[in-house]
Coordinates of C-alpha atoms in Angstrom, one line a residue:
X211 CA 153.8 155.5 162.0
X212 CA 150.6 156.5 160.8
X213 CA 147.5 157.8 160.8
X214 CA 144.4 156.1 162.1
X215 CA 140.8 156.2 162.4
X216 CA 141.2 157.1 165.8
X217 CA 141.9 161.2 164.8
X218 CA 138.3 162.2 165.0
X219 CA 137.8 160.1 168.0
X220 CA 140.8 161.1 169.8
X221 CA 140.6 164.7 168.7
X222 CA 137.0 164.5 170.4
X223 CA 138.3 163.3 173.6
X224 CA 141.3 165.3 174.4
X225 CA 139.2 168.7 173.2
X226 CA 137.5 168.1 176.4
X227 CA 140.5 167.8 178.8
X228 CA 141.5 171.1 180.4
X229 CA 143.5 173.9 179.3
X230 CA 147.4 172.9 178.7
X231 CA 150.1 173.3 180.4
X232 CA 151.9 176.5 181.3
X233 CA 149.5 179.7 181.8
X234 CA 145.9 178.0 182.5
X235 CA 142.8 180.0 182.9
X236 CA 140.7 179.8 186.0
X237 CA 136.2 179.6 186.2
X238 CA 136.4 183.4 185.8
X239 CA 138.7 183.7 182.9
X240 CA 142.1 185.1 185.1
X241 CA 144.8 182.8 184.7
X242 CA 147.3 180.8 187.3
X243 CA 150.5 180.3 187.8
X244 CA 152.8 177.8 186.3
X245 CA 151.2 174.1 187.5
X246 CA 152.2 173.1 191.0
X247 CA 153.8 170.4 192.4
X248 CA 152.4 168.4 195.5
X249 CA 149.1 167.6 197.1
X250 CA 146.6 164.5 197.1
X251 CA 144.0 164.1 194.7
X252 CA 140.7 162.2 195.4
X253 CA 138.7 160.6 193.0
X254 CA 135.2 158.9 193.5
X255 CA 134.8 156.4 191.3
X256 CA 131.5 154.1 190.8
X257 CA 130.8 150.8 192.3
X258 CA 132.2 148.8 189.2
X259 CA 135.2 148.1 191.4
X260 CA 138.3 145.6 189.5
X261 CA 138.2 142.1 190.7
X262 CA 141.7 142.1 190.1
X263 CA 144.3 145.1 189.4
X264 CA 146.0 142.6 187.2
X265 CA 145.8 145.0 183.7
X266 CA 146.0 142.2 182.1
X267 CA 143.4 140.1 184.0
X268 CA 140.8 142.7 184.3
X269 CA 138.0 143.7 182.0
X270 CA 136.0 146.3 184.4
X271 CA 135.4 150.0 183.0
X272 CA 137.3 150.7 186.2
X273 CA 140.1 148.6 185.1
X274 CA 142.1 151.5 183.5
X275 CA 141.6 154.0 185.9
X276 CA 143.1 152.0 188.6
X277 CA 145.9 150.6 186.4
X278 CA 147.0 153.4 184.5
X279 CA 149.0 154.9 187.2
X280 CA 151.1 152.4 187.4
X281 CA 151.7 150.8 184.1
X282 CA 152.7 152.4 181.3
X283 CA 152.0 151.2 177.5
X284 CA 153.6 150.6 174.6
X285 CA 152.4 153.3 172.4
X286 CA 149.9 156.4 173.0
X287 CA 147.9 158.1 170.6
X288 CA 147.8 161.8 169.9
X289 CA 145.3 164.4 169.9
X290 CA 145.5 163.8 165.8
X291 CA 144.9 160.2 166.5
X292 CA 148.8 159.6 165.6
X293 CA 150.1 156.6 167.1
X294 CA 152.7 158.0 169.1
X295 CA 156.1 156.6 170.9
X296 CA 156.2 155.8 174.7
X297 CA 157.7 152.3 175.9
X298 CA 158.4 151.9 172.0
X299 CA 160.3 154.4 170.3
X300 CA 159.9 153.2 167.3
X301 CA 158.3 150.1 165.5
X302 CA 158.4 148.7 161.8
X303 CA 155.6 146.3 160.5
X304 CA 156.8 144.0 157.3
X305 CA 154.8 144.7 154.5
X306 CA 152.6 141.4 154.8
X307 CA 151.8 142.5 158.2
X308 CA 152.4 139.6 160.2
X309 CA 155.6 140.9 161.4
X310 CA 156.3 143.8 164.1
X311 CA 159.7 144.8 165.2
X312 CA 160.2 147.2 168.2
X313 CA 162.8 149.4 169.3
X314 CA 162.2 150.1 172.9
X315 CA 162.7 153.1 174.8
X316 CA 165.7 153.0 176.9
X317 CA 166.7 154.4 180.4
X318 CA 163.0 152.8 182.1
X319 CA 162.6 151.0 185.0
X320 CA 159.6 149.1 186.7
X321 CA 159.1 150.1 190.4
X322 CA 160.6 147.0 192.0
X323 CA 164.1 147.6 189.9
X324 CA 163.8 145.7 187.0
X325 CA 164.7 147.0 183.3
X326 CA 162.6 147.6 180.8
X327 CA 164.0 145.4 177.6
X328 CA 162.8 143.2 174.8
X329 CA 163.1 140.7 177.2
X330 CA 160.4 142.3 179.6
X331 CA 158.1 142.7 176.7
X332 CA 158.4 139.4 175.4
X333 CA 157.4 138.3 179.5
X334 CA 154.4 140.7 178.9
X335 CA 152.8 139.2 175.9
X336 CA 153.3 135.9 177.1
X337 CA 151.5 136.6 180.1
X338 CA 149.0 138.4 178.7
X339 CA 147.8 135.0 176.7
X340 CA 148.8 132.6 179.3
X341 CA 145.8 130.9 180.5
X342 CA 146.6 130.7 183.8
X343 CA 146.3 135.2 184.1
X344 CA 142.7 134.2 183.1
X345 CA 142.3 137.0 181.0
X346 CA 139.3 138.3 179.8
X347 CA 140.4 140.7 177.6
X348 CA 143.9 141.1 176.9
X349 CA 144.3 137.6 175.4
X350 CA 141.5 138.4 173.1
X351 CA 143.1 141.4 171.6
X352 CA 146.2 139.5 171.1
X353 CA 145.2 136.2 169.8
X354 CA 147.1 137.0 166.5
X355 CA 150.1 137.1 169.0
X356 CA 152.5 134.2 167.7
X357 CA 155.5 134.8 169.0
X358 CA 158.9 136.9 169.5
X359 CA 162.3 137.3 169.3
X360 CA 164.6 139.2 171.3
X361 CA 167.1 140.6 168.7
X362 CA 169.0 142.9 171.1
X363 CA 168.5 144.1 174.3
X364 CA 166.1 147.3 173.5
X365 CA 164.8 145.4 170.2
X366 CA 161.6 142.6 170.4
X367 CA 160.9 140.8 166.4
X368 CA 156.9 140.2 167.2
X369 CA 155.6 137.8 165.0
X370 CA 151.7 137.3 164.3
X371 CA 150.2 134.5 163.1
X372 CA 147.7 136.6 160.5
X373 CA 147.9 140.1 159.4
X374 CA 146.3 142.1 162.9
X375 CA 145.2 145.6 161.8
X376 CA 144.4 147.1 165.2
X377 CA 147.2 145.8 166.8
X378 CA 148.9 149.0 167.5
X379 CA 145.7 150.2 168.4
X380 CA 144.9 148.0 171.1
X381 CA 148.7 147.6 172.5
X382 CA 148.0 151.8 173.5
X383 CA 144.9 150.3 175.9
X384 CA 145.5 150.3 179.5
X385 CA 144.4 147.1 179.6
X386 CA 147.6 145.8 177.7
X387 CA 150.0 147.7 179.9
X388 CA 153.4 146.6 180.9
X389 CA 153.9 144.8 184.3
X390 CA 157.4 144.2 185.9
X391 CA 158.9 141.0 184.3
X392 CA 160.5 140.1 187.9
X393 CA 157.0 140.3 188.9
X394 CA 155.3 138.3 186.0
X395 CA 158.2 135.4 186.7
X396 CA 158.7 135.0 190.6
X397 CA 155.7 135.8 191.7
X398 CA 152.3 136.5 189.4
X399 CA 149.6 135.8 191.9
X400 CA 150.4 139.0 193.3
X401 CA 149.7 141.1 190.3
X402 CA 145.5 141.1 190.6
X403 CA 146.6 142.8 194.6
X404 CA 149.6 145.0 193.8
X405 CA 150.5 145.9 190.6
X406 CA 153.9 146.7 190.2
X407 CA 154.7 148.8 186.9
X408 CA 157.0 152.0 185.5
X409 CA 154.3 154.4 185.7
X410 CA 154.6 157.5 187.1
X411 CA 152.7 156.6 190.3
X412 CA 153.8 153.8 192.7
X413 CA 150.8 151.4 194.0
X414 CA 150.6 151.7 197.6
X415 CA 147.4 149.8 199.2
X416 CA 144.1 148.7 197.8
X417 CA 141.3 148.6 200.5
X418 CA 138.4 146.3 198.9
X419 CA 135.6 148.0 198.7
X420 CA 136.7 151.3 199.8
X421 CA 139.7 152.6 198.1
X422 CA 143.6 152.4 196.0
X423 CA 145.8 154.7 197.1
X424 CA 149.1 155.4 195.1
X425 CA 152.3 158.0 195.7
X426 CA 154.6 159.5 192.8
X427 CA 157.2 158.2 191.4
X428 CA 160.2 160.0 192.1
X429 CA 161.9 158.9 189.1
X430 CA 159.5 159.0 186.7
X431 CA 160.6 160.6 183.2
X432 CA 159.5 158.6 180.5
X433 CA 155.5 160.2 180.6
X434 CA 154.0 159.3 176.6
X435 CA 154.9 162.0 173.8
X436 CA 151.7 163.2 173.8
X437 CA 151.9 164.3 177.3
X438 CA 151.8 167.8 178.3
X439 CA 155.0 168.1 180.5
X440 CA 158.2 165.3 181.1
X441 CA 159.5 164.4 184.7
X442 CA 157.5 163.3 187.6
X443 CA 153.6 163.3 188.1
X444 CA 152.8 166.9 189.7
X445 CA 150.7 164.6 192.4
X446 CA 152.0 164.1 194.7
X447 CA 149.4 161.1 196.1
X448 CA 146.2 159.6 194.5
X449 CA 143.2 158.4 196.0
X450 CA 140.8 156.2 194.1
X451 CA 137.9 155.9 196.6
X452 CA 135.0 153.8 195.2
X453 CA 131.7 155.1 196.3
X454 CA 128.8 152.9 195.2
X455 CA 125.6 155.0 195.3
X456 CA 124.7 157.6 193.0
X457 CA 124.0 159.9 195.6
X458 CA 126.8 159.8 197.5
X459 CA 129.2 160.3 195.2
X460 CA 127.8 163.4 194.0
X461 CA 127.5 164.3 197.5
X462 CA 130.9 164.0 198.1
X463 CA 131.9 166.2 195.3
X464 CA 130.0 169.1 196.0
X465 CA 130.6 169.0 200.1
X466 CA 134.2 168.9 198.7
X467 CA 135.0 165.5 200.2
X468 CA 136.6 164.2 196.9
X469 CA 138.1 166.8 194.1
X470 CA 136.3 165.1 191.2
X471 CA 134.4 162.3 190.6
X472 CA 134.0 159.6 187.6
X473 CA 130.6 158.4 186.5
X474 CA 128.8 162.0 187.2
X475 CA 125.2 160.4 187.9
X476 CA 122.9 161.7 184.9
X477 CA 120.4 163.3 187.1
X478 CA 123.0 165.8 188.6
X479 CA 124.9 166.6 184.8
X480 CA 123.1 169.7 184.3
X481 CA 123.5 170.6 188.3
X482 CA 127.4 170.6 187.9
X483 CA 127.2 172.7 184.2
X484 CA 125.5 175.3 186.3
X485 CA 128.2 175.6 189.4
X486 CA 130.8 178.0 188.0
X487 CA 132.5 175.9 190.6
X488 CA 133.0 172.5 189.0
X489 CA 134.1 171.8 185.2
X490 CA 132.4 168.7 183.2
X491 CA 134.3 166.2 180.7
X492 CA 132.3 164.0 179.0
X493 CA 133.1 161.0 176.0
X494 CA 130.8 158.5 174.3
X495 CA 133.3 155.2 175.1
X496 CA 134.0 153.6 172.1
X497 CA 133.4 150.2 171.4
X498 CA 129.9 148.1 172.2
X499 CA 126.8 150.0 173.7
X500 CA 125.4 149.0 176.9
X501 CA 123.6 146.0 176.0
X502 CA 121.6 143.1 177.5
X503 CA 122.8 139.8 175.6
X504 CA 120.4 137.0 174.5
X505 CA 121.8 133.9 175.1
X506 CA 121.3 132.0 171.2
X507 CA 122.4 128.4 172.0
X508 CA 119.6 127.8 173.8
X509 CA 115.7 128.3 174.1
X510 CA 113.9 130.5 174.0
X511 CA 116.4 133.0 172.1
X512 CA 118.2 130.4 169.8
X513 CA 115.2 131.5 168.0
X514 CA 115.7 134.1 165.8
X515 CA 112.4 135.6 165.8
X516 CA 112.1 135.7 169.3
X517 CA 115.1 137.3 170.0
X518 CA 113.8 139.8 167.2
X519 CA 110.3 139.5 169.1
X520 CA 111.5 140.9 172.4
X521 CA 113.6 144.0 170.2
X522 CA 110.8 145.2 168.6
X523 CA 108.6 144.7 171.9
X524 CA 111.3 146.9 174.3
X525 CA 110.5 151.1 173.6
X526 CA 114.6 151.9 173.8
X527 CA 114.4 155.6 173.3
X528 CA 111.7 156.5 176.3
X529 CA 113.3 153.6 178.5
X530 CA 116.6 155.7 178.3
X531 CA 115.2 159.2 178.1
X532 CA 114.0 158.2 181.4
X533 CA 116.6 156.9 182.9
X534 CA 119.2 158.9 182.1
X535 CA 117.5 162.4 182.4
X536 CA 118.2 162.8 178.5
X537 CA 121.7 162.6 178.7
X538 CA 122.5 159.3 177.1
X539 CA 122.4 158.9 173.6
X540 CA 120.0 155.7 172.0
X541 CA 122.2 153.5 170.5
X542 CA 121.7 152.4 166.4
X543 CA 123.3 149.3 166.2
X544 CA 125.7 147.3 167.7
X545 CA 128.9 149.8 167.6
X546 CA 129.3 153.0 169.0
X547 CA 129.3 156.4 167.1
X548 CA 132.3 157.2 168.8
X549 CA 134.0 153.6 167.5
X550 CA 136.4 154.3 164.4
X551 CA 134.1 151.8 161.9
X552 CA 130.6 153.0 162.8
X553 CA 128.8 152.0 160.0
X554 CA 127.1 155.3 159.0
X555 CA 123.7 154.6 157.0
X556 CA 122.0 152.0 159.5
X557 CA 120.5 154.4 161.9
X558 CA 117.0 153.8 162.6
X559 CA 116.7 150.3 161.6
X560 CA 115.9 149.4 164.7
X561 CA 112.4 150.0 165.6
X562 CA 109.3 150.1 168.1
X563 CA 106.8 148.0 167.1
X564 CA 104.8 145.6 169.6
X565 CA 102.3 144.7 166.5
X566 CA 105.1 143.4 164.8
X567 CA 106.8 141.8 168.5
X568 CA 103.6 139.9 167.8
X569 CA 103.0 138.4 165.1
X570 CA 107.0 137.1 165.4
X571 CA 105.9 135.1 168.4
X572 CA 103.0 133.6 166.2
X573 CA 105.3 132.8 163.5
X574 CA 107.6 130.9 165.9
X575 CA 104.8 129.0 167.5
X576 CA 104.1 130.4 170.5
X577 CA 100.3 131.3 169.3
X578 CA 98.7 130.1 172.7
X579 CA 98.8 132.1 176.1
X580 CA 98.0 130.4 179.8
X581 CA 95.8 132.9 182.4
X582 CA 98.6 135.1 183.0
X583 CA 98.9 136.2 179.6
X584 CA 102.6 134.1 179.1
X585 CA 102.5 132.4 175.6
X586 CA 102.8 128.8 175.3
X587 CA 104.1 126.4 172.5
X588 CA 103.8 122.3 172.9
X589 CA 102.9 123.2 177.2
X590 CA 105.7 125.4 178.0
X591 CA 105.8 128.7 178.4
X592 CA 107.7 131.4 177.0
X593 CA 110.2 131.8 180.0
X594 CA 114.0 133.6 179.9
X595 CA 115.9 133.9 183.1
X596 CA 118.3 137.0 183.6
X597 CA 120.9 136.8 186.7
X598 CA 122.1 139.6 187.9
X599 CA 124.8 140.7 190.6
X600 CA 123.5 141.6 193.8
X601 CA 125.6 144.6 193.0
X602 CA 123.8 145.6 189.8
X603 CA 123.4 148.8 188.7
X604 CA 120.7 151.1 189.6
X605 CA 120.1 152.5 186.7
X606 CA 120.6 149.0 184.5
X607 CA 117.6 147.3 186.6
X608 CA 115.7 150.0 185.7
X609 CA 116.3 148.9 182.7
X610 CA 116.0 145.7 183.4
X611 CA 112.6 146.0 185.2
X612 CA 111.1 148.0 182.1
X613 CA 112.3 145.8 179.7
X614 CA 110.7 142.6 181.9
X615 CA 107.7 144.7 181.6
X616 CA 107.8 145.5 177.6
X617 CA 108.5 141.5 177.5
X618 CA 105.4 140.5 179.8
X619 CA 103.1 142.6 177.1
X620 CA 103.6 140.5 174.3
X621 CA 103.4 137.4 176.3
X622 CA 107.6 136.4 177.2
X623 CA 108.1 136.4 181.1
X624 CA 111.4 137.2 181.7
X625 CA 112.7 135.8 185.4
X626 CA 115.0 138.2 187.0
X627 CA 117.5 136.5 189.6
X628 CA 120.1 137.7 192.0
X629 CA 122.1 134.2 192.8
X630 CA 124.7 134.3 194.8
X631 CA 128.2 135.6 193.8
X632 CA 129.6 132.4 193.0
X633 CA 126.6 131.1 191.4
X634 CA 126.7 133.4 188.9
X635 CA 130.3 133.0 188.0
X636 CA 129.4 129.5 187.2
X637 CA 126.4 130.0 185.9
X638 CA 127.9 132.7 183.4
X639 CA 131.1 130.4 182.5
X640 CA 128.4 127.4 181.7
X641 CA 126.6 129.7 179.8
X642 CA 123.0 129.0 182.2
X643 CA 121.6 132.3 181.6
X644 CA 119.4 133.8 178.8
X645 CA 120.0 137.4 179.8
X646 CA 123.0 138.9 180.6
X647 CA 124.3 142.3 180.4
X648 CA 127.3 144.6 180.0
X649 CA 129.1 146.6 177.6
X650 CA 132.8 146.7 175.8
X651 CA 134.7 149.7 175.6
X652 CA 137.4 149.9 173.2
X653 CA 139.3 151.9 170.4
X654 CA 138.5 149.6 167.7
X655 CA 135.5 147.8 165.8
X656 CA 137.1 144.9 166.6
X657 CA 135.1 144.7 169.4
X658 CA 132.2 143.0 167.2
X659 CA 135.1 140.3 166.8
X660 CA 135.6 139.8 170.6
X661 CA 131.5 139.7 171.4
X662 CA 130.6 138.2 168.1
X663 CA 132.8 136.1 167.0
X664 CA 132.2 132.0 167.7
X665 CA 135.7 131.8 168.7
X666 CA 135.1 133.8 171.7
X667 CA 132.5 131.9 173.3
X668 CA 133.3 130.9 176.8
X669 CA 135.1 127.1 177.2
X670 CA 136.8 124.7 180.1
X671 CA 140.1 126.5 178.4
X672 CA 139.4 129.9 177.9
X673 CA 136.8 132.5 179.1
X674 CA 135.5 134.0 176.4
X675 CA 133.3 137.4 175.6
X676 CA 130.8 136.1 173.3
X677 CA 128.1 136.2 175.8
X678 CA 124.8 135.7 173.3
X679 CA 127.0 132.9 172.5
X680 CA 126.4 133.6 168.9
X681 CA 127.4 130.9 166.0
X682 CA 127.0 132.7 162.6
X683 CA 129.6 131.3 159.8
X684 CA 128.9 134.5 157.5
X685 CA 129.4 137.2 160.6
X686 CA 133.0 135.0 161.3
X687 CA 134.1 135.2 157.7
X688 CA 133.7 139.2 157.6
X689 CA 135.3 139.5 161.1
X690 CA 138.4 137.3 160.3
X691 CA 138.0 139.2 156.9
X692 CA 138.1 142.8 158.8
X693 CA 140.8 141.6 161.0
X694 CA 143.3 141.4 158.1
X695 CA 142.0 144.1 155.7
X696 CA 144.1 147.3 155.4
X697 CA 140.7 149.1 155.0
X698 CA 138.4 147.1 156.6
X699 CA 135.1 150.1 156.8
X700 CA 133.4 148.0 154.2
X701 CA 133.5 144.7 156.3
X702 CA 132.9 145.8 159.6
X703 CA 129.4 148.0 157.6
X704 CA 128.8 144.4 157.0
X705 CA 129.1 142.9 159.7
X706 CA 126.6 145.5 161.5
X707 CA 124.5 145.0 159.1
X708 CA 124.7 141.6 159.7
X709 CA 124.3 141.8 163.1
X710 CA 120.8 143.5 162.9
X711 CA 119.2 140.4 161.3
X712 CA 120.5 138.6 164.1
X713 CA 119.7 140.5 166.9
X714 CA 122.0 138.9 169.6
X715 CA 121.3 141.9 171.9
X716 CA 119.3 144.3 172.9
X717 CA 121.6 147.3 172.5
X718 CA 120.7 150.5 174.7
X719 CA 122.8 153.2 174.9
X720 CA 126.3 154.5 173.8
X721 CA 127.7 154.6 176.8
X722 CA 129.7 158.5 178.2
X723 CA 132.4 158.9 180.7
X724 CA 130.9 161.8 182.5
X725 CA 133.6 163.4 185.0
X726 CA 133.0 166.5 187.3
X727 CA 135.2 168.1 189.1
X728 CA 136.8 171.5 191.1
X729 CA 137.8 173.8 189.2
X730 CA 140.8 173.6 191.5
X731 CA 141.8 170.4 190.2
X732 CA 144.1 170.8 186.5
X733 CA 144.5 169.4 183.3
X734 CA 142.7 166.8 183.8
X735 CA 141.8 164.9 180.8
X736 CA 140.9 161.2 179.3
X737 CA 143.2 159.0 178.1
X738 CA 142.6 159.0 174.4
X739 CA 143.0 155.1 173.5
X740 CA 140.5 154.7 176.5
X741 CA 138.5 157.1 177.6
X742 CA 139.6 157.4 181.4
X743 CA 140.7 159.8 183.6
X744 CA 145.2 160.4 183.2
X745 CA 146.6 161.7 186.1
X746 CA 150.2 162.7 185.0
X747 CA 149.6 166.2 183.7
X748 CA 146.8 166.8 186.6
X749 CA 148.2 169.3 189.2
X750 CA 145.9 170.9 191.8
X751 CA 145.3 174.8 192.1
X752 CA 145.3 175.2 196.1

């Protein structure tokens, strides 16, 4: 086992959790008792509600918050970014990489009985890249997955089909967390509904739209070595309660309605550092800013310089400012500066520069406008359309609206549309879009692989994540490069580098994980692989 790029990162995150365990100290600076046992926390989450609680089939930023709980993963990382033990004890990679052997922990059980062997992780990765789970995300990180052999019962010979750096990485992800094997064979379309796991919560009922609720588990005592105590969750009951609008979720922390809430709207950050009543934790998410993608494989953005055009053209910095009361940070490139691989040197290369949005439009050909001011090339105008889910975030279609705005100045109309659920769907997997938008959190610069790469576009057989649909043989060749590379900082520099020439986004922000909460409510902290909120050390102070 050893150490990663992740220290700095994961240092960052778990500096920000609460005091530890034992003696804690209270808003005043007194201390408590020894942490208690019992009660039912409530936490308001955002709207970006799972379409399926499914680890494995989800890709929401809600995904691990609401899946955590109840499935546990193989490894965790430490507050020194050490890839610690938890289903795994212990794991040995062959010295050409492509080899992984795992000795599991023994004495764990999933919820519904069943053991925890090599056989049940073999069942895992195999339905983790089976296309029928429809996986958005999980079969991505493990393409290099090849196969495995059960060698014993508590020992699983992984075998990957090139050399994976990340993979440990990755495999500590929520997203890649174990699900019952009896579950996974006898009946897997009831996964996305009810999860059954071996975490230290038990899934009890999800209400769509409204809430998850989960109890402990009672014989729970296989918590990750980087926890802060062994044995059961103090927690008695959880509450996930998914409250859409801004407003009211704020509202419902500070009447007290909820204990904490996830997604602390900017416009209230500075409200809750002033209550001596409510503690902040805050992360930039690693991984891929918030973004809007330019979809390259067809007009108008398979042009180059008018997907560079509409960059130069949008002001990022006062857009954000704006929207985000100064709290969110302008992204630089196409990585976060919280992402282990950040190439360092390439800030700023992005400018503000409508002269120069200009004369890129000229250069393409569109150096003729109609009476509304929309430029023309061979009698079309310079149209994109952007769907969006009725659903969409406030603060992205302001976004959204300013950036249709910046566009309509130098002559591009961008369309915005709110089709119908289903419509969209379709309309994403066919790739009939020239906008879309999103970001991807993750623990790795492998992300640019999983948006970049021309593997990942979307087909018949596989939904992919490559949603500017981007086909670039140099930008492959240094992400299969960086994929392999025992030191791969030079590639993925590269690769960013790369990336800026061809401008298959619009990045916006580095995205936070904001949380506020009572000060009644106890080591809580983020998971450091993901950052989300962990509810096994979290005790409540009443």
């Amino acid at each position: 086992m050893t150490k990663t790029p992740l220290a700095l990162l994961t240092a960052a995150l778990l500096a920000v959790s609460l005091a530890g365990c034992g003696t804690t100290r209270d808003a005043t600076g007194g201390t408590t008792t020894t942490p208690k046992s019992g009660g039912t926390l409530v936490l308001g989450e955002n709207g970006q509600e799972p379409p399926c609680l499914d680890p494995h089939g989800n890709s929401s930023s809600d995904g691990p918050v609401s899946t955590v709980p109840v499935a546990d993963s193989l490894v965790w990382f430490d507050a020194d970014g050490t890839i610690q033990p938890w289903l795994a004890d212990s794991w040995d990679i062959s010295d050409d990489g492509l080899t992984y052997t795992f000795t599991l922990r023994q004495g764990v059980t999933f919820h519904d009985g069943a053991a925890w062997n090599a056989e049940a992780l073999k069942v895992n990765f195999e339905h983790m890249r089976d296309p029928a789970t429809k996986s958005p995300l999980a079969a991505a990180y493990i393409a290099p997955y090849k196969d495995a052999q059960v060698v014993d019962e508590h020992t699983l010979k992984v075998t990957l089909s090139s050399p994976y750096r990340p993979f440990l990485d990755i495999l500590a992800q929520g997203y890649l967390g174990m699900i019952s094997p009896k579950q996974i064979k006898e009946s897997p379309q009831s996964i996305c509904r009810h999860p059954i796991g071996s975490g230290p919560f038990v899934f009890d009922t999800w209400a769509k739209g409204q809430s998850i609720t989960y109890h402990r588990n009672p014989d729970y005592n296989w918590g990750p070595k980087g926890a802060r105590h062994t044995g059961p969750a103090y927690l008695e009951k959880l509450e996930i309660r998914f409250l859409t609008e801004d407003a009211t979720r704020y509202n419902a922390l500070a009447s007290g309605e909820v204990h904490a809430i996830d997604f602390t709207p900017p416009q209230n950050v500075e409200d809750v550092k002033a209550n001596p009543d409510l503690g902040f934790l805050s992360a930039i998410r690693p991984g891929h800013p918030m973004a809007f993608w330019l979809n390259t494989s067809r007009p108008p953005f398979d042009d180059v310089k008018v997907r560079r055009a509409l960059l130069a053209a949008v002001d990022r910095a006062s857009i954000i400012e704006g929207v985000s009361f100064g709290q969110y940070q302008v992204a630089q490139g196409f990585v976060t500066s919280a992402t282990p691989g950040y190439a360092r040197g390439l800030e700023g290369a992005i400018t503000h520069d409508p002269a120069q949005a200009d004369r890129l439009l000229d250069e393409a050909g569109w150096n003729t406008k109609d009476k509304d001011g929309i430029r023309l090339k061979d009698g079309r105008r310079l149209t994109a359309y952007f769907p969006i889910a009725a659903n969409f975030p406030a603060q992205r279609m302001q976004i959204a609206v300013q950036t249709q705005a910046a566009a309509r100045k130098i002559g591009l109309d961008i369309q915005l549309q709110t089709p119908p659920e289903q419509e969209l769907t379709d309309r994403t997997v066919k790739g009939d879009y020239d906008l879309s938008s999103g970001l991807w959190a993750t623990n790795t610069a492998d992300v640019l692989w999983i948006q970049y790469s021309s593997k990942n576009i979307t087909t018949p057989e596989r939904r992919g994540q490559n949603a500017a649909r981007l086909k670039d043989a140099a930008l492959d060749d240094l992400l299969e490069q960086a994929r392999r590379a025992t030191d791969p900082t030079e590639l993925y520099n590269r690769a960013q580098a790369r990336l800026l020439e061809l401008v298959p986004a619009i990045p916006f922000y580095d995205d936070p994980r904001p949380v506020a909460y009572h000060r009644k409510v106890r080591d809580l902290a983020f998971t450091p692989a993901y950052p989300s909120p962990y509810f096994y050390d979290t005790w409540l102070d009443e």
